[in-house]
Amino acid sequence: MSLDNKTSTGQRRPDRAALAIAAVLAAIAAVIFVDVSRLKEMAGYSQVGPATVPNWIAFALIGLAIWTVVEAFRGDFPEREKQEFGPVIWIVAGLAAQMLLLTTAGFSIATGILFALTAAGFGKRKLWITIPVGILLCLVIWLIFAGLLQLSLPAGPLEHLFL
């Protein structure tokens, strides 16, 4: 139990992060319930229809939210490590770069940069190695998807060499 989770009288405070997670779980369940409420008219003659499984999922999410609230008040969650924002920034930068470059540079270059920045977030900071390796791996993936499977991925100048 962490020291910041106790008050001066020795009583435990509820884990605020767990309560936030429970609120998100309940909100997702509410969205599913609202969305499924439109499908119930389509069930037909049997009780099983397109709304059955989403309803089960929503009820499971409500159960998880209740369980998370109970555990938050009991204080049974393990002590969390200090959050490091550096790796998160590397990965978010990679995702942003991929979104910005996907239509102009193509799948291989954009996803290769995502690979390299994610590797940097995990501690491999030699971008002069990880960028070409990532682009090469992503080019192989693009060739498999576009050539063998006939699926459409964004093509850039590198992919046009192989078309």
mmCIF file of C-alpha atoms in Angstrom:
data_model
loop_
_atom_site.group_PDB
_atom_site.id
_atom_site.type_symbol
_atom_site.label_atom_id
_atom_site.label_comp_id
_atom_site.label_asym_id
_atom_site.label_seq_id
_atom_site.Cartn_x
_atom_site.Cartn_y
_atom_site.Cartn_z
ATOM 1 C CA MET A 1 0.000 0.000 0.000
ATOM 2 C CA SER A 2 1.432 3.365 -0.918
ATOM 3 C CA LEU A 3 1.806 6.093 1.657
ATOM 4 C CA ASP A 4 -0.156 8.605 -0.408
ATOM 5 C CA ASN A 5 -3.207 6.327 -0.344
ATOM 6 C CA LYS A 6 -3.631 6.770 3.441
ATOM 7 C CA THR A 7 -4.906 9.763 5.307
ATOM 8 C CA SER A 8 -3.359 11.070 8.513
ATOM 9 C CA THR A 9 -5.816 9.027 10.605
ATOM 10 C CA GLY A 10 -4.719 5.772 8.992
ATOM 11 C CA GLN A 11 -7.862 5.239 6.925
ATOM 12 C CA ARG A 12 -7.468 4.363 3.281
ATOM 13 C CA ARG A 13 -8.773 6.607 0.587
ATOM 14 C CA PRO A 14 -10.359 5.082 -2.509
ATOM 15 C CA ASP A 15 -8.015 4.609 -5.443
ATOM 16 C CA ARG A 16 -8.953 7.472 -7.769
ATOM 17 C CA ALA A 17 -7.368 5.875 -10.832
ATOM 18 C CA ALA A 18 -9.437 2.720 -10.307
ATOM 19 C CA LEU A 19 -12.584 4.813 -9.901
ATOM 20 C CA ALA A 20 -11.796 6.574 -13.185
ATOM 21 C CA ILE A 21 -11.348 3.201 -14.893
ATOM 22 C CA ALA A 22 -14.688 2.042 -13.460
ATOM 23 C CA ALA A 23 -16.358 5.192 -14.802
ATOM 24 C CA VAL A 24 -14.911 4.570 -18.270
ATOM 25 C CA LEU A 25 -16.092 0.944 -18.186
ATOM 26 C CA ALA A 26 -19.588 2.067 -17.190
ATOM 27 C CA ALA A 27 -19.607 4.728 -19.921
ATOM 28 C CA ILE A 28 -18.631 2.181 -22.580
ATOM 29 C CA ALA A 29 -21.384 -0.132 -21.321
ATOM 30 C CA ALA A 30 -23.883 2.740 -21.512
ATOM 31 C CA VAL A 31 -22.888 3.479 -25.110
ATOM 32 C CA ILE A 32 -23.333 -0.194 -25.992
ATOM 33 C CA PHE A 33 -26.750 -0.306 -24.275
ATOM 34 C CA VAL A 34 -27.916 2.799 -26.162
ATOM 35 C CA ASP A 35 -26.645 1.447 -29.471
ATOM 36 C CA VAL A 36 -28.179 -1.990 -28.890
ATOM 37 C CA SER A 37 -31.560 -0.523 -27.957
ATOM 38 C CA ARG A 38 -32.094 0.213 -31.658
ATOM 39 C CA LEU A 39 -31.388 -3.403 -32.658
ATOM 40 C CA LYS A 40 -33.948 -5.097 -30.408
ATOM 41 C CA GLU A 41 -36.753 -4.556 -32.923
ATOM 42 C CA MET A 42 -34.869 -6.709 -35.444
ATOM 43 C CA ALA A 43 -34.793 -9.866 -33.266
ATOM 44 C CA GLY A 44 -37.596 -11.631 -35.168
ATOM 45 C CA TYR A 45 -39.192 -14.843 -33.914
ATOM 46 C CA SER A 46 -36.390 -16.074 -31.654
ATOM 47 C CA GLN A 47 -34.989 -14.416 -28.573
ATOM 48 C CA VAL A 48 -31.478 -14.482 -30.024
ATOM 49 C CA GLY A 49 -30.754 -11.666 -32.407
ATOM 50 C CA PRO A 50 -28.082 -9.137 -33.280
ATOM 51 C CA ALA A 51 -28.447 -7.463 -29.872
ATOM 52 C CA THR A 52 -27.783 -10.556 -27.746
ATOM 53 C CA VAL A 53 -23.978 -10.635 -27.669
ATOM 54 C CA PRO A 54 -23.546 -6.842 -27.363
ATOM 55 C CA ASN A 55 -25.934 -6.965 -24.395
ATOM 56 C CA TRP A 56 -23.806 -9.679 -22.771
ATOM 57 C CA ILE A 57 -20.702 -7.576 -23.333
ATOM 58 C CA ALA A 58 -22.359 -4.495 -21.838
ATOM 59 C CA PHE A 59 -23.506 -6.455 -18.777
ATOM 60 C CA ALA A 60 -19.985 -7.861 -18.385
ATOM 61 C CA LEU A 61 -18.575 -4.315 -18.544
ATOM 62 C CA ILE A 62 -21.043 -3.183 -15.867
ATOM 63 C CA GLY A 63 -19.947 -6.130 -13.717
ATOM 64 C CA LEU A 64 -16.296 -5.208 -14.207
ATOM 65 C CA ALA A 65 -17.049 -1.590 -13.347
ATOM 66 C CA ILE A 66 -18.768 -2.618 -10.102
ATOM 67 C CA TRP A 67 -15.913 -4.971 -9.246
ATOM 68 C CA THR A 68 -13.387 -2.204 -9.915
ATOM 69 C CA VAL A 69 -15.266 0.210 -7.629
ATOM 70 C CA VAL A 70 -15.341 -2.387 -4.836
ATOM 71 C CA GLU A 71 -11.612 -3.036 -5.221
ATOM 72 C CA ALA A 72 -10.915 0.720 -5.310
ATOM 73 C CA PHE A 73 -12.616 1.198 -1.945
ATOM 74 C CA ARG A 74 -10.959 -1.905 -0.458
ATOM 75 C CA GLY A 75 -7.528 -0.710 -1.587
ATOM 76 C CA ASP A 76 -6.526 -4.087 -3.031
ATOM 77 C CA PHE A 77 -4.771 -2.748 -6.108
ATOM 78 C CA PRO A 78 -0.999 -3.154 -6.158
ATOM 79 C CA GLU A 79 1.176 -0.093 -5.828
ATOM 80 C CA ARG A 80 1.774 1.443 -9.237
ATOM 81 C CA GLU A 81 5.173 2.360 -10.562
ATOM 82 C CA LYS A 82 6.026 5.957 -11.365
ATOM 83 C CA GLN A 83 4.763 6.889 -14.821
ATOM 84 C CA GLU A 84 7.473 7.786 -17.315
ATOM 85 C CA PHE A 85 6.229 10.095 -20.044
ATOM 86 C CA GLY A 86 9.269 9.895 -22.347
ATOM 87 C CA PRO A 87 8.388 6.535 -23.935
ATOM 88 C CA VAL A 88 4.754 7.568 -24.284
ATOM 89 C CA ILE A 89 5.799 10.731 -26.141
ATOM 90 C CA TRP A 90 8.007 8.693 -28.525
ATOM 91 C CA ILE A 91 5.131 6.321 -29.352
ATOM 92 C CA VAL A 92 2.538 9.093 -29.745
ATOM 93 C CA ALA A 93 4.972 10.967 -32.002
ATOM 94 C CA GLY A 94 5.323 7.804 -34.094
ATOM 95 C CA LEU A 95 1.546 7.450 -34.408
ATOM 96 C CA ALA A 96 1.211 11.119 -35.358
ATOM 97 C CA ALA A 97 3.986 10.782 -37.937
ATOM 98 C CA GLN A 98 2.320 7.726 -39.425
ATOM 99 C CA MET A 99 -1.039 9.485 -39.702
ATOM 100 C CA LEU A 100 0.564 12.517 -41.337
ATOM 101 C CA LEU A 101 2.772 10.566 -43.746
ATOM 102 C CA LEU A 102 0.535 7.648 -44.712
ATOM 103 C CA THR A 103 -1.120 9.214 -47.746
ATOM 104 C CA THR A 104 1.943 11.078 -49.031
ATOM 105 C CA ALA A 105 4.903 8.823 -48.219
ATOM 106 C CA GLY A 106 3.053 5.511 -48.383
ATOM 107 C CA PHE A 107 2.647 2.586 -46.032
ATOM 108 C CA SER A 108 6.261 1.430 -45.861
ATOM 109 C CA ILE A 109 7.862 4.760 -44.995
ATOM 110 C CA ALA A 110 5.116 5.937 -42.631
ATOM 111 C CA THR A 111 4.890 2.658 -40.751
ATOM 112 C CA GLY A 112 8.684 2.258 -40.753
ATOM 113 C CA ILE A 113 8.953 5.599 -38.955
ATOM 114 C CA LEU A 114 6.285 4.438 -36.501
ATOM 115 C CA PHE A 115 8.374 1.281 -35.929
ATOM 116 C CA ALA A 116 11.536 3.312 -35.313
ATOM 117 C CA LEU A 117 9.917 5.796 -32.928
ATOM 118 C CA THR A 118 8.229 2.980 -31.005
ATOM 119 C CA ALA A 119 11.586 1.212 -30.733
ATOM 120 C CA ALA A 120 13.040 4.496 -29.435
ATOM 121 C CA GLY A 121 10.288 4.596 -26.833
ATOM 122 C CA PHE A 122 11.368 1.142 -25.685
ATOM 123 C CA GLY A 123 14.990 2.231 -25.421
ATOM 124 C CA LYS A 124 16.495 1.514 -28.854
ATOM 125 C CA ARG A 125 17.563 5.080 -29.721
ATOM 126 C CA LYS A 126 19.699 4.299 -32.787
ATOM 127 C CA LEU A 127 17.289 5.774 -35.333
ATOM 128 C CA TRP A 128 19.846 5.415 -38.125
ATOM 129 C CA ILE A 129 19.382 1.640 -37.781
ATOM 130 C CA THR A 130 15.731 1.337 -36.765
ATOM 131 C CA ILE A 131 14.291 3.578 -39.500
ATOM 132 C CA PRO A 132 15.736 1.579 -42.443
ATOM 133 C CA VAL A 133 14.974 -1.742 -40.731
ATOM 134 C CA GLY A 134 11.410 -0.607 -40.041
ATOM 135 C CA ILE A 135 10.913 0.586 -43.608
ATOM 136 C CA LEU A 136 12.286 -2.691 -44.970
ATOM 137 C CA LEU A 137 10.026 -4.786 -42.708
ATOM 138 C CA CYS A 138 7.001 -2.686 -43.619
ATOM 139 C CA LEU A 139 7.833 -2.948 -47.333
ATOM 140 C CA VAL A 140 7.832 -6.747 -47.003
ATOM 141 C CA ILE A 141 4.469 -6.541 -45.201
ATOM 142 C CA TRP A 142 3.122 -4.245 -47.928
ATOM 143 C CA LEU A 143 4.306 -6.640 -50.645
ATOM 144 C CA ILE A 144 2.578 -9.550 -48.905
ATOM 145 C CA PHE A 145 -0.686 -7.677 -48.457
ATOM 146 C CA ALA A 146 -0.731 -5.952 -51.841
ATOM 147 C CA GLY A 147 0.853 -8.681 -53.950
ATOM 148 C CA LEU A 148 -0.228 -11.995 -52.475
ATOM 149 C CA LEU A 149 -3.447 -11.105 -50.680
ATOM 150 C CA GLN A 150 -4.566 -8.419 -53.162
ATOM 151 C CA LEU A 151 -5.449 -6.006 -50.351
ATOM 152 C CA SER A 152 -5.167 -2.270 -50.744
ATOM 153 C CA LEU A 153 -2.665 -0.399 -48.567
ATOM 154 C CA PRO A 154 -1.553 3.179 -49.264
ATOM 155 C CA ALA A 155 1.261 3.191 -51.804
ATOM 156 C CA GLY A 156 3.999 5.782 -51.870
ATOM 157 C CA PRO A 157 7.100 6.293 -53.995
ATOM 158 C CA LEU A 158 8.832 3.235 -52.544
ATOM 159 C CA GLU A 159 5.854 0.968 -53.210
ATOM 160 C CA HIS A 160 5.519 2.294 -56.774
ATOM 161 C CA LEU A 161 8.944 0.788 -57.520
ATOM 162 C CA PHE A 162 7.412 -2.654 -56.974
ATOM 163 C CA LEU A 163 4.039 -2.191 -58.703
#
